[in-house]
């Protein structure tokens, strides 16, 4: 992918060129699978590339599927079973985006 070529091969490119290539690939593939490590403060929401990926997917109306490891999925379901309090906690965790940390 482009990140690999930029970092390892030290290729020079612009943000616009990266966005163009990403959009072309996204349109061709037609879906995104986001791999989260946990639902509570997922690392995915601290990386600028994955935040960019989500923003472009939404803009292009491309479906996104979030995937969790088995244990994290069980913990998420347990949180939902707490009712309104658990749902609010999940919502707050998954909407807390911080790419500067």
Short mmCIF file of C-alpha atoms in Angstrom, two decimals:
data_model
loop_
_atom_site.label_atom_id
_atom_site.label_comp_id
_atom_site.label_asym_id
_atom_site.label_seq_id
_atom_site.Cartn_x
_atom_site.Cartn_y
_atom_site.Cartn_z
CA UNK A 1 0.00 0.00 0.00
CA UNK A 2 1.00 3.66 -0.23
CA UNK A 3 1.99 3.93 3.44
CA UNK A 4 4.53 1.15 2.93
CA UNK A 5 6.02 2.78 -0.18
CA UNK A 6 6.31 6.14 1.57
CA UNK A 7 7.91 4.80 4.76
CA UNK A 8 10.06 1.92 3.48
CA UNK A 9 10.90 3.05 -0.05
CA UNK A 10 10.96 6.72 0.97
CA UNK A 11 8.85 7.68 -2.04
CA UNK A 12 7.66 11.26 -2.17
CA UNK A 13 3.99 11.95 -2.76
CA UNK A 14 1.34 14.51 -1.87
CA UNK A 15 -1.67 14.18 0.41
CA UNK A 16 -3.87 14.78 -2.62
CA UNK A 17 -2.25 11.90 -4.51
CA UNK A 18 -2.75 9.57 -1.54
CA UNK A 19 -6.38 10.62 -1.22
CA UNK A 20 -6.97 10.07 -4.94
CA UNK A 21 -5.51 6.55 -4.87
CA UNK A 22 -7.40 5.67 -1.69
CA UNK A 23 -10.71 6.86 -3.14
CA UNK A 24 -10.15 4.90 -6.35
CA UNK A 25 -9.40 1.73 -4.39
CA UNK A 26 -12.32 2.28 -2.04
CA UNK A 27 -14.72 2.75 -4.95
CA UNK A 28 -13.37 -0.40 -6.62
CA UNK A 29 -13.58 -2.54 -3.45
CA UNK A 30 -16.86 -1.02 -2.24
CA UNK A 31 -16.52 -1.74 1.48
CA UNK A 32 -14.29 -1.22 4.52
CA UNK A 33 -13.52 -3.62 7.34
CA UNK A 34 -12.25 -1.84 10.45
CA UNK A 35 -10.35 -4.07 12.88
CA UNK A 36 -10.69 -2.82 16.44
CA UNK A 37 -8.68 -4.25 19.32
CA UNK A 38 -11.37 -3.37 21.85
CA UNK A 39 -14.56 -1.33 22.02
CA UNK A 40 -13.31 0.63 25.05
CA UNK A 41 -10.79 3.18 23.77
CA UNK A 42 -9.84 1.34 20.57
CA UNK A 43 -6.41 2.08 19.18
CA UNK A 44 -8.05 2.40 15.76
CA UNK A 45 -9.46 5.79 16.79
CA UNK A 46 -6.01 7.19 17.63
CA UNK A 47 -4.45 6.75 14.19
CA UNK A 48 -4.86 9.57 11.67
CA UNK A 49 -4.96 7.19 8.69
CA UNK A 50 -7.85 5.15 10.06
CA UNK A 51 -9.78 8.30 10.97
CA UNK A 52 -9.20 9.54 7.41
CA UNK A 53 -10.35 6.13 6.13
CA UNK A 54 -13.62 6.44 8.06
CA UNK A 55 -14.23 10.03 6.95
CA UNK A 56 -13.77 9.18 3.28
CA UNK A 57 -15.91 6.03 3.61
CA UNK A 58 -18.76 8.08 5.08
CA UNK A 59 -18.37 10.77 2.43
CA UNK A 60 -18.45 8.14 -0.34
CA UNK A 61 -21.28 6.22 1.38
CA UNK A 62 -19.20 3.03 1.45
CA UNK A 63 -20.38 0.44 4.01
CA UNK A 64 -18.08 -0.07 7.00
CA UNK A 65 -18.01 -3.24 9.09
CA UNK A 66 -16.39 -3.06 12.53
CA UNK A 67 -14.75 -6.28 13.73
CA UNK A 68 -13.66 -7.13 17.28
CA UNK A 69 -11.73 -10.08 18.71
CA UNK A 70 -13.94 -12.71 20.38
CA UNK A 71 -13.26 -11.58 23.97
CA UNK A 72 -13.80 -7.91 23.13
CA UNK A 73 -17.09 -8.85 21.43
CA UNK A 74 -18.25 -10.63 24.57
CA UNK A 75 -17.32 -7.58 26.66
CA UNK A 76 -19.23 -5.31 24.28
CA UNK A 77 -22.35 -7.46 24.53
CA UNK A 78 -22.03 -7.49 28.33
CA UNK A 79 -21.89 -3.69 28.27
CA UNK A 80 -25.03 -3.53 26.11
CA UNK A 81 -26.81 -5.81 28.55
CA UNK A 82 -26.37 -3.11 31.22
CA UNK A 83 -29.03 -1.14 29.36
CA UNK A 84 -28.98 2.59 28.80
CA UNK A 85 -25.89 3.16 30.98
CA UNK A 86 -23.87 0.57 29.05
CA UNK A 87 -25.04 1.83 25.67
CA UNK A 88 -24.06 5.39 26.57
CA UNK A 89 -20.63 4.20 27.73
CA UNK A 90 -20.07 2.34 24.42
CA UNK A 91 -21.24 5.36 22.43
CA UNK A 92 -18.94 7.69 24.35
CA UNK A 93 -15.98 5.38 23.90
CA UNK A 94 -16.48 4.87 20.16
CA UNK A 95 -17.04 8.56 19.45
CA UNK A 96 -13.94 9.71 21.32
CA UNK A 97 -11.47 10.35 18.49
CA UNK A 98 -8.00 11.63 19.40
CA UNK A 99 -5.33 11.38 16.73
CA UNK A 100 -2.87 13.61 18.61
CA UNK A 101 -2.12 11.17 21.43
#
